[in-house]
XYZ file of C-alpha atoms in Angstrom:
525
model
C -59.503 49.040 37.740
C -63.234 49.344 38.269
C -64.278 51.794 35.559
C -67.977 51.441 34.908
C -69.474 48.128 35.909
C -72.211 48.146 33.289
C -69.603 48.324 30.519
C -67.508 45.351 31.542
C -69.761 42.743 29.927
C -70.140 44.541 26.603
C -68.513 42.919 23.537
C -64.897 43.763 22.873
C -63.639 44.885 19.475
C -61.069 42.829 17.653
C -57.674 44.242 18.560
C -55.777 46.301 16.011
C -52.278 44.837 15.493
C -49.298 47.078 14.981
C -49.279 46.340 11.251
C -52.793 47.796 10.940
C -51.491 51.167 12.162
C -48.996 51.649 9.316
C -51.602 53.173 7.023
C -53.162 55.259 9.801
C -52.754 58.995 10.254
C -53.140 60.298 13.820
C -54.671 63.551 15.061
C -53.382 64.269 18.578
C -55.545 66.347 20.905
C -55.797 67.324 24.546
C -59.332 66.426 25.608
C -59.689 69.545 27.768
C -58.695 71.854 24.923
C -60.456 70.485 21.845
C -64.234 70.875 22.008
C -66.865 71.759 24.631
C -69.922 69.700 25.454
C -72.247 72.648 24.804
C -70.672 73.406 21.435
C -69.568 76.927 22.365
C -66.855 78.487 20.204
C -66.464 81.617 22.317
C -65.877 80.236 25.825
C -62.541 81.745 26.992
C -59.497 79.653 27.840
C -56.441 81.290 29.392
C -53.654 78.817 28.658
C -51.226 80.634 30.949
C -53.480 79.891 33.943
C -52.977 76.110 33.544
C -56.584 75.428 34.504
C -59.365 73.241 33.123
C -61.142 74.935 30.229
C -63.971 72.442 29.712
C -63.224 70.145 26.765
C -64.835 66.718 26.974
C -65.368 63.307 25.367
C -68.784 64.550 24.208
C -67.145 67.544 22.582
C -64.790 65.274 20.618
C -67.698 63.137 19.435
C -69.488 66.221 18.142
C -66.468 67.331 16.108
C -65.404 64.057 14.504
C -66.555 65.407 11.138
C -63.987 68.175 11.521
C -61.192 65.673 12.226
C -62.224 63.213 9.553
C -62.569 66.104 7.106
C -58.776 66.370 7.235
C -58.501 62.701 6.330
C -57.332 61.423 9.704
C -57.991 57.770 10.452
C -57.118 57.787 14.183
C -57.083 60.134 17.155
C -54.812 60.172 20.185
C -56.427 61.601 23.311
C -54.769 62.674 26.568
C -54.772 60.398 29.658
C -58.272 59.571 30.878
C -57.777 58.634 34.544
C -58.619 60.689 37.636
C -55.973 63.344 38.320
C -55.058 65.624 41.217
C -58.084 67.641 42.327
C -57.802 71.377 42.865
C -55.182 73.968 42.046
C -51.504 73.151 42.585
C -48.391 75.257 42.294
C -48.468 74.383 38.588
C -52.198 74.801 38.042
C -54.693 71.988 37.554
C -54.314 68.533 36.044
C -56.240 69.384 32.870
C -53.591 67.615 30.768
C -54.051 64.258 32.488
C -50.457 63.451 33.464
C -50.862 63.708 37.261
C -52.752 60.505 38.067
C -54.313 60.037 41.497
C -56.504 57.017 40.908
C -56.189 54.770 37.866
C -59.426 53.005 38.821
C -61.507 56.070 37.998
C -61.945 58.265 34.967
C -61.316 61.998 35.084
C -64.813 63.430 35.754
C -63.894 66.692 34.015
C -63.827 64.839 30.685
C -67.022 62.835 31.026
C -68.279 59.405 31.968
C -67.259 55.902 31.070
C -70.330 55.610 28.890
C -69.255 58.723 26.966
C -65.717 57.421 26.468
C -67.164 54.175 25.152
C -69.490 56.190 22.900
C -66.461 58.058 21.537
C -64.746 54.759 20.793
C -67.848 53.394 19.064
C -68.318 56.583 17.047
C -64.742 56.345 15.792
C -65.090 52.694 14.857
C -68.295 53.384 12.958
C -66.229 55.764 10.823
C -63.444 53.237 10.356
C -61.162 55.236 12.673
C -58.971 54.112 15.580
C -58.721 55.344 19.176
C -55.338 55.784 20.877
C -55.293 56.616 24.604
C -52.320 58.113 26.442
C -51.309 56.074 29.506
C -48.945 56.980 32.360
C -47.739 53.958 34.374
C -44.528 55.710 35.452
C -45.778 58.012 38.207
C -48.601 59.420 40.333
C -49.044 63.091 41.122
C -48.948 64.818 44.503
C -49.962 68.467 44.921
C -47.111 69.685 47.038
C -43.615 68.861 48.297
C -42.180 65.383 48.651
C -42.377 65.542 52.425
C -46.161 65.721 52.229
C -46.827 62.805 49.868
C -49.735 60.736 51.210
C -49.487 57.414 49.414
C -52.784 56.306 50.903
C -54.556 58.871 48.679
C -53.528 57.031 45.527
C -55.963 54.502 44.108
C -55.524 50.869 45.149
C -53.425 48.821 44.792
C -50.897 51.655 44.480
C -51.938 53.255 47.796
C -48.818 52.167 49.635
C -45.268 53.500 49.733
C -44.144 49.975 48.857
C -45.221 50.587 45.229
C -42.810 53.475 44.743
C -39.112 54.203 44.599
C -37.617 56.078 47.514
C -37.377 59.746 46.661
C -34.477 61.231 44.730
C -34.631 63.870 42.004
C -33.276 63.188 38.530
C -30.224 65.405 38.209
C -28.289 63.594 35.454
C -30.233 62.385 32.414
C -27.141 60.538 31.159
C -27.384 58.219 34.191
C -29.956 55.635 33.105
C -30.302 54.151 36.597
C -31.207 57.575 37.934
C -33.585 58.195 35.028
C -35.485 54.995 35.831
C -35.407 55.074 39.642
C -35.661 58.732 40.633
C -38.552 61.191 40.496
C -39.773 63.758 38.015
C -41.532 66.949 39.140
C -40.535 69.364 41.849
C -41.634 70.678 45.226
C -44.776 72.199 43.686
C -45.988 68.946 42.140
C -43.999 65.873 43.082
C -44.392 62.907 40.725
C -44.041 59.789 42.865
C -42.080 57.285 40.778
C -43.673 53.840 40.537
C -41.239 50.957 41.057
C -42.169 49.092 37.901
C -39.401 46.537 38.521
C -41.515 44.920 41.274
C -43.297 41.771 40.007
C -46.584 42.587 41.749
C -46.565 46.111 40.317
C -46.068 44.689 36.830
C -48.977 42.302 37.336
C -51.295 45.082 38.499
C -50.254 47.530 35.764
C -50.687 44.843 33.128
C -54.129 44.024 34.472
C -55.065 47.709 34.421
C -54.029 48.391 30.832
C -55.646 45.191 29.572
C -58.924 46.182 31.205
C -58.677 49.732 29.847
C -58.250 48.422 26.298
C -61.050 45.892 26.586
C -63.545 48.136 28.369
C -63.274 51.027 25.961
C -62.263 49.174 22.810
C -58.992 51.045 22.594
C -56.952 50.393 19.436
C -53.592 51.761 20.535
C -51.773 53.230 23.517
C -49.196 55.980 23.776
C -46.903 55.232 26.723
C -45.801 58.419 28.471
C -42.272 58.806 29.941
C -41.258 55.397 28.596
C -37.522 55.898 29.080
C -38.145 56.332 32.821
C -39.207 52.678 33.151
C -37.148 49.526 32.738
C -37.265 47.715 29.424
C -38.537 44.408 30.906
C -41.568 46.252 32.296
C -42.218 48.009 28.990
C -42.191 44.688 27.121
C -44.616 43.132 29.571
C -46.913 46.167 29.687
C -47.099 46.563 25.906
C -47.770 42.860 25.481
C -50.562 42.949 28.071
C -52.248 45.819 26.238
C -52.455 43.671 23.118
C -52.663 46.676 20.777
C -50.197 48.965 19.022
C -47.933 50.700 21.544
C -46.194 54.014 20.858
C -43.651 54.992 23.475
C -42.415 58.443 24.406
C -38.628 58.145 24.520
C -37.620 61.771 24.804
C -34.137 61.672 23.295
C -32.452 63.094 20.194
C -29.994 60.247 19.638
C -31.173 57.334 17.436
C -28.716 54.955 19.112
C -30.503 55.579 22.433
C -34.044 55.644 21.057
C -34.145 52.808 18.519
C -33.488 49.880 20.910
C -36.745 50.726 22.706
C -38.569 49.474 19.628
C -37.695 45.969 20.813
C -39.972 46.588 23.819
C -42.766 48.562 22.134
C -44.110 48.476 18.595
C -43.072 52.055 17.936
C -41.631 55.138 19.561
C -42.144 58.807 18.827
C -39.380 59.777 16.426
C -37.671 62.490 18.452
C -34.375 62.358 16.519
C -36.289 63.150 13.335
C -38.313 65.834 15.113
C -35.123 67.685 16.062
C -33.616 67.230 12.581
C -36.814 68.465 10.898
C -37.069 71.502 13.143
C -33.435 72.423 12.573
C -33.740 71.960 8.804
C -36.938 73.935 8.235
C -36.977 76.651 10.897
C -35.001 78.929 8.577
C -33.622 79.092 5.054
C -30.216 78.376 6.581
C -31.230 75.066 8.145
C -29.320 71.867 7.500
C -30.971 69.703 4.850
C -27.807 67.561 4.821
C -28.235 66.923 8.554
C -31.866 65.972 8.049
C -30.994 63.433 5.373
C -28.216 62.008 7.549
C -30.682 61.512 10.411
C -33.182 59.866 8.056
C -30.551 57.394 6.856
C -29.323 56.659 10.394
C -32.813 55.907 11.693
C -33.507 53.676 8.711
C -30.353 51.694 9.462
C -30.590 51.483 13.261
C -34.289 51.224 14.158
C -35.842 47.746 13.801
C -38.808 49.117 11.795
C -38.976 52.820 11.027
C -42.398 52.371 9.377
C -43.899 51.940 12.867
C -42.321 55.036 14.417
C -44.477 58.065 15.172
C -43.421 60.940 12.892
C -44.318 64.388 14.236
C -43.332 68.040 14.007
C -45.322 69.439 16.957
C -46.816 68.175 20.198
C -48.021 69.432 23.565
C -44.493 69.427 25.039
C -42.711 71.317 22.244
C -42.928 74.863 20.944
C -45.251 75.319 17.990
C -43.188 75.241 14.812
C -44.558 78.619 13.559
C -43.159 80.189 16.740
C -39.758 79.598 15.132
C -40.577 81.039 11.700
C -43.366 83.002 10.042
C -42.520 81.546 6.610
C -45.611 79.577 5.569
C -43.699 77.592 2.934
C -41.349 76.239 5.598
C -44.345 75.167 7.679
C -45.871 73.475 4.630
C -42.656 71.546 4.050
C -42.413 70.227 7.598
C -46.087 69.198 7.637
C -45.763 67.517 4.241
C -42.735 65.564 5.430
C -44.627 64.496 8.558
C -47.520 63.106 6.523
C -45.672 61.659 3.531
C -42.377 60.238 4.777
C -41.591 57.070 6.746
C -43.567 56.224 9.861
C -47.053 56.824 11.200
C -47.815 60.553 10.944
C -49.000 62.475 14.003
C -50.421 65.985 13.636
C -51.040 67.975 16.824
C -54.352 69.789 17.122
C -53.923 73.385 16.000
C -51.278 72.785 13.338
C -54.056 73.145 10.773
C -54.599 76.709 12.032
C -50.925 77.692 12.030
C -50.920 78.215 15.811
C -47.680 79.922 16.787
C -47.472 79.740 20.587
C -44.256 78.768 22.290
C -43.922 75.975 24.842
C -46.101 74.529 27.607
C -48.570 75.854 28.729
C -49.102 78.325 25.868
C -49.037 75.614 23.196
C -52.158 73.973 24.648
C -54.688 76.280 23.035
C -58.475 75.836 22.977
C -59.269 74.741 19.434
C -62.945 75.701 19.736
C -61.924 79.366 19.545
C -61.198 78.791 15.824
C -64.903 77.941 15.318
C -63.576 74.752 13.680
C -63.165 76.559 10.388
C -61.992 74.383 7.523
C -60.893 77.125 5.147
C -57.325 77.648 6.337
C -54.413 76.873 3.972
C -53.006 74.236 6.314
C -56.355 72.490 6.850
C -56.522 72.209 3.053
C -52.920 70.993 2.808
C -53.404 68.334 5.492
C -56.694 67.227 3.930
C -55.087 66.791 0.517
C -52.070 64.918 1.846
C -54.150 62.571 3.994
C -56.566 61.954 1.145
C -53.654 61.080 -1.114
C -51.947 58.922 1.521
C -55.165 57.056 2.220
C -55.730 56.483 -1.510
C -52.221 55.163 -2.142
C -52.282 53.000 1.009
C -55.619 51.463 0.008
C -54.240 50.649 -3.441
C -51.184 48.842 -2.074
C -49.481 48.337 1.265
C -46.120 48.893 -0.439
C -46.309 52.610 0.307
C -46.526 52.294 4.088
C -44.205 49.277 4.310
C -41.469 50.564 2.030
C -38.588 52.594 3.472
C -37.941 55.836 1.606
C -34.941 56.054 -0.729
C -33.131 59.369 -1.146
C -32.999 60.517 -4.782
C -31.580 64.018 -4.598
C -29.793 66.199 -2.045
C -28.542 69.772 -2.129
C -27.939 72.342 0.589
C -31.548 73.545 0.358
C -33.528 70.674 -1.167
C -33.878 66.925 -1.000
C -36.163 64.342 -2.560
C -37.041 60.745 -1.779
C -39.048 57.948 -3.351
C -41.414 55.842 -1.259
C -43.848 53.305 -2.695
C -44.068 54.942 -6.119
C -44.326 58.460 -4.668
C -41.538 60.995 -5.159
C -41.572 63.897 -2.695
C -39.459 67.038 -2.837
C -38.781 69.180 0.246
C -36.961 72.493 0.449
C -36.106 75.193 2.959
C -35.569 77.844 0.281
C -38.547 79.762 1.682
C -41.556 81.601 0.295
C -39.446 84.449 -1.120
C -37.324 82.151 -3.300
C -39.367 82.579 -6.486
C -39.536 79.844 -9.117
C -36.870 77.300 -9.980
C -36.464 73.808 -11.399
C -34.921 70.696 -9.843
C -33.656 67.951 -12.134
C -33.800 64.403 -10.734
C -32.832 61.088 -12.307
C -33.527 57.515 -11.252
C -37.125 57.956 -10.145
C -38.038 54.468 -11.329
C -40.805 55.780 -13.555
C -41.152 54.773 -17.193
C -40.082 57.266 -19.847
C -42.989 59.126 -21.419
C -45.544 58.909 -18.622
C -46.988 61.986 -16.951
C -46.633 62.549 -13.229
C -48.543 65.149 -11.234
C -47.761 67.112 -8.092
C -50.835 66.391 -5.977
C -50.444 69.721 -4.162
C -50.352 72.049 -7.182
C -51.766 69.685 -9.857
C -48.883 70.632 -12.148
C -47.918 67.766 -14.486
C -44.463 66.792 -15.687
C -43.441 64.291 -18.359
C -40.878 61.639 -17.401
C -37.795 61.657 -19.590
C -35.149 59.097 -20.441
C -33.831 57.109 -17.508
C -36.776 58.084 -15.343
C -35.596 61.662 -15.062
C -38.003 64.479 -14.221
C -37.705 68.231 -14.007
C -39.688 69.467 -11.013
C -40.889 73.037 -10.755
C -40.515 74.525 -7.259
C -42.649 77.614 -6.649
C -42.015 79.903 -3.675
C -40.332 77.160 -1.694
C -43.378 74.891 -1.543
C -43.077 71.092 -1.236
C -43.943 68.743 -4.092
C -45.513 65.265 -3.982
C -45.356 63.530 -7.393
C -47.329 60.484 -8.518
C -48.177 58.904 -11.910
C -51.250 60.723 -13.197
C -53.127 57.717 -14.543
C -52.684 55.849 -11.246
C -54.428 58.733 -9.493
C -57.683 58.058 -11.337
C -60.611 57.601 -8.975
C -59.000 59.523 -6.129
C -60.794 62.810 -6.853
C -57.425 64.565 -6.593
C -56.221 66.829 -9.427
C -59.113 66.211 -11.807
C -58.040 69.545 -13.283
C -54.331 69.728 -13.961
C -51.858 72.367 -15.099
C -50.103 71.326 -18.293
C -46.885 72.912 -19.621
C -47.283 74.083 -23.224
C -43.656 73.816 -24.197
C -43.102 77.563 -24.201
C -41.012 79.037 -21.385
C -43.200 79.137 -18.242
C -46.215 78.550 -20.519
C -49.080 76.426 -19.215
C -52.786 75.757 -19.560
C -55.391 74.439 -17.160
C -56.687 71.111 -18.441
C -59.286 68.528 -17.484
C -58.998 64.801 -18.027
C -61.624 63.037 -20.138
C -62.225 59.504 -21.442
C -60.684 57.603 -18.584
C -57.876 60.136 -18.284
C -56.407 59.174 -21.647
C -56.846 62.661 -23.059
C -57.365 66.106 -21.669
C -58.824 69.361 -22.912
C -58.083 72.929 -21.989
C -60.568 74.746 -19.763
C -60.892 78.318 -18.549
C -61.480 81.719 -20.047
C -60.125 82.001 -23.589
C -58.971 78.379 -23.683
C -60.224 75.742 -26.096
C -59.061 72.706 -28.006
C -57.258 69.556 -26.962
C -53.804 69.157 -25.573
C -52.221 65.861 -26.532
C -49.478 63.899 -24.863
């Protein structure tokens, strides 16, 4: 790799170990579709055309306030290397997954200096940079018969670096998955033979230089299951930072062993279980809980998995349901449960497109508004998660423990936080869920950080949780929330059926008083 010579002698940031990523929350974006260099919020982008729309590194830098405003502490950007030039049978390489030359950056996104500036800007904010990398294949604009290996960047400009052509026709045949090609006769993806020692050496050198040159804190390894495990171990080790592999498979027994090669993998089994559970009021909560338990038992460390509910390869969740409460539940689970949460750009705006390429919308067309219900939800959850993580690492290290399960609702405890999820839907009205064994002391008050409704813990650590219109609940001891800025005004039950008053804490949160029109006096506890 020969990125930008003037950058090679600049100081390198201390690497971020995998353990440092546990308390991070990741905002995934496609560089071409996030923000424009000129700041326009009206420039059109036809996703169905599969063409470059103009997003850039500079655009990301200019909108870091927007991302950090949601409480994110890391971003994951699409691959940065030079891709196929021109229009192919599947459009242009705006997404970054059709590499032509790994020695050069994609000029559509900006310069090496601008990528380094993005990295520095993130680090100044205490945020991390994750870059998507694709060592599995190179892209050719056309049929296999026309592949010109000499057009690929050195040292991969020879047929000797690649497997002989064969298409993958059976994804249950692991040898075929690793040795045959992805793509088709419109865009053939020449499969790198990563079993060759010299290829491993060169790929390891490339990723190490990428990390050092641009002070990268983590890598997402694309198409990881299409490469042998010895290569993945070597490649991840050479990077020297947290590695998150894409192992596109629904079965935990297939996916979890890859965590022995990489620090984490994207939690596809949980993605499928979450989608099935929350896409309708008839989804399987029991199946979701079973998947959660299986992953906890099989994966070496589920706290380092990437938990997600949308990405650039999957249909937007709101394309499956218009029920906003169901969307709120799946987002809350993503941010609050086990693993490192990943939110895909546009989830905060309730984007509802289907699959690729329609789910790769231009975010600038939202004018980066921060007033949407889901922007607010994500902001609150990240703020809470960051507060709890800063107070103790027990939250991000501890594996969740299931407290309650029914056909429509389940709850778990994780690091002193009890979360309740339901697929009952926004038309389900108001109901109560009784849970025992929370681990909380009798007599303390706990608050739902999303509604600011407080509940008193009863004998044996039991609590009665109010569920309104199928919305999720995230409960935490009220006094331990002091200093977070969350729920400074709370809703207190008065003891009468459905009765409540809005109250504000005073005197170090030891007492509260009623506020609002027609309210006065103190409410004791």
